[in-house]
Structures are given as structure tokens and as C-alpha cells.
CSV table of C-alpha atoms in Angstrom, one decimal:
chain,number,residue,atom,x,y,z
A,738,MET,CA,0.0,0.0,0.0
A,739,GLU,CA,2.8,2.4,0.9
A,740,ILE,CA,4.5,1.9,-2.5
A,741,ILE,CA,1.3,2.2,-4.4
A,742,ASP,CA,0.4,5.5,-2.6
A,743,ALA,CA,3.9,6.8,-3.3
A,744,VAL,CA,4.2,6.0,-7.0
A,745,VAL,CA,0.8,5.6,-8.6
A,746,PRO,CA,-1.6,8.6,-9.0
A,747,THR,CA,-5.0,8.1,-7.4
A,748,HIS,CA,-6.9,8.6,-10.6
A,749,ARG,CA,-7.4,5.2,-12.3
A,750,ARG,CA,-4.8,3.8,-9.8
A,751,PHE,CA,-5.7,0.1,-10.1
A,752,LYS,CA,-6.3,0.2,-13.9
A,753,ALA,CA,-2.8,1.8,-14.3
A,754,LEU,CA,-1.3,-1.0,-12.2
A,755,GLU,CA,-3.1,-3.5,-14.3
A,756,GLU,CA,-1.8,-2.0,-17.5
A,757,LEU,CA,1.7,-1.9,-16.1
A,758,SER,CA,1.8,-5.4,-14.7
A,759,GLY,CA,-0.9,-7.6,-16.2
A,760,VAL,CA,-2.3,-8.2,-12.8
A,761,ARG,CA,-6.1,-7.5,-12.8
A,762,ALA,CA,-7.2,-4.2,-11.4
A,763,GLN,CA,-9.6,-5.9,-9.1
A,764,THR,CA,-6.7,-7.9,-7.7
A,765,TRP,CA,-4.7,-4.8,-7.0
A,766,ARG,CA,-7.7,-3.2,-5.3
A,767,SER,CA,-8.2,-6.3,-3.1
A,768,ILE,CA,-4.6,-6.3,-2.1
A,769,TYR,CA,-4.6,-2.5,-1.4
A,770,GLU,CA,-7.7,-2.8,0.7
A,771,GLY,CA,-6.4,-5.7,2.7
A,772,ARG,CA,-9.0,-8.2,1.5
A,773,GLN,CA,-6.3,-10.3,-0.2
A,774,ARG,CA,-2.7,-11.1,0.3
A,775,ALA,CA,-0.3,-9.8,-2.3
A,776,THR,CA,0.2,-12.3,-5.1
A,777,GLU,CA,3.7,-13.2,-6.4
A,778,GLU,CA,2.9,-11.5,-9.7
A,779,ALA,CA,2.0,-8.2,-7.9
A,780,ILE,CA,5.1,-8.3,-5.7
A,781,LEU,CA,7.3,-9.0,-8.7
A,782,ALA,CA,5.7,-6.2,-10.7
A,783,LEU,CA,6.3,-3.7,-7.9
A,784,CYS,CA,10.0,-4.8,-7.6
A,785,LYS,CA,10.5,-4.7,-11.3
A,786,HIS,CA,9.0,-1.2,-11.9
A,787,TRP,CA,10.3,0.4,-8.6
A,788,PRO,CA,13.5,-1.5,-7.8
A,789,LYS,CA,14.6,1.1,-5.2
A,790,TYR,CA,11.8,-0.3,-3.0
A,791,ALA,CA,12.4,-4.0,-3.6
A,792,TYR,CA,14.8,-4.5,-0.7
A,793,TRP,CA,12.4,-2.8,1.7
A,794,LEU,CA,9.5,-4.7,0.4
A,795,GLY,CA,11.2,-8.0,1.0
A,796,THR,CA,13.0,-7.2,4.3
A,797,GLY,CA,11.3,-4.2,5.8
A,798,MET,CA,14.7,-2.5,6.0
A,799,THR,CA,16.4,0.2,3.9
A,800,ASP,CA,20.0,0.4,2.7
A,801,GLU,CA,20.4,4.0,1.6
A,802,ASP,CA,24.1,3.5,0.9
A,803,HIS,CA,23.2,1.1,-1.9
A,804,GLY,CA,20.1,2.9,-3.2
A,805,HIS,CA,17.5,0.9,-1.4
A,806,SER,CA,14.8,3.2,0.1
A,807,SER,CA,11.3,3.0,1.3
A,808,PRO,CA,8.3,5.2,0.4
A,809,VAL,CA,7.8,5.9,4.1
A,810,LEU,CA,11.4,7.1,4.6
A,811,GLU,CA,11.0,9.3,1.5
A,812,ARG,CA,7.7,10.8,2.7
A,813,VAL,CA,9.2,11.6,6.1
A,814,GLU,CA,12.1,13.4,4.4
A,815,ARG,CA,9.7,15.3,2.1
A,816,ASP,CA,7.6,16.4,5.1
A,817,ARG,CA,10.8,17.5,7.0
A,818,LYS,CA,11.8,19.7,4.0
A,819,THR,CA,8.3,21.1,3.8
A,820,LEU,CA,8.2,22.0,7.5
A,821,ARG,CA,11.6,23.7,7.3
A,822,ARG,CA,10.3,26.0,4.6
A,823,SER,CA,7.0,26.7,6.4
A,824,PRO,CA,6.6,30.4,7.1
A,825,GLU,CA,4.8,29.7,10.3
A,826,LEU,CA,7.8,27.8,11.7
A,827,GLN,CA,10.4,30.3,10.4
A,828,ALA,CA,8.6,33.2,12.2
A,829,LYS,CA,9.0,31.5,15.6
């Protein structure tokens, strides 16, 4: 779910994943909503198209030194940068 949220626009999200991977849109929706475990094909598609998240997806760990990140880590860094530029925080 974290990877999908990070890399696939919300408009036609599951259809876009189907076109990219060959895995049915309904299967992607079921995985995303937690009604179904991720299939091997879905996991492999995520790893193939977003390899920087593959290590994290398989292990739950990152290895920034070797280019292995996670969408969660990237979101936190984006939020930090946004907060640093926030006029409300700079005024204090």
C-alpha cells in the first residue's frame, strides 16, 4: 500500500497498475484494501518497476548506501523539508 500510494496517481490507480503489470485491477484493489494477500505477480511487478523499494518490500529494511529506500522514509524526508520551509515555523 505504501509503494502504491507513493508512486501511482490516485486517478485510475488500479487500472494503471493492471496496464503496467498484467495483474487484474480488481486484484490490485483487493490487495490494497487488505482483502487479499499480495500475489507473487503483484510483488514482482512492484519490484520490477520500482527496484529502489524492492529490498524494503522483501525485508522491511532500507539500505540508503546502496540505493534501497522506502516510500515511508522518502515521505518523512519530504515532510521535513516542507516543514523547514514553512513560514509559520520560520517566524518562531
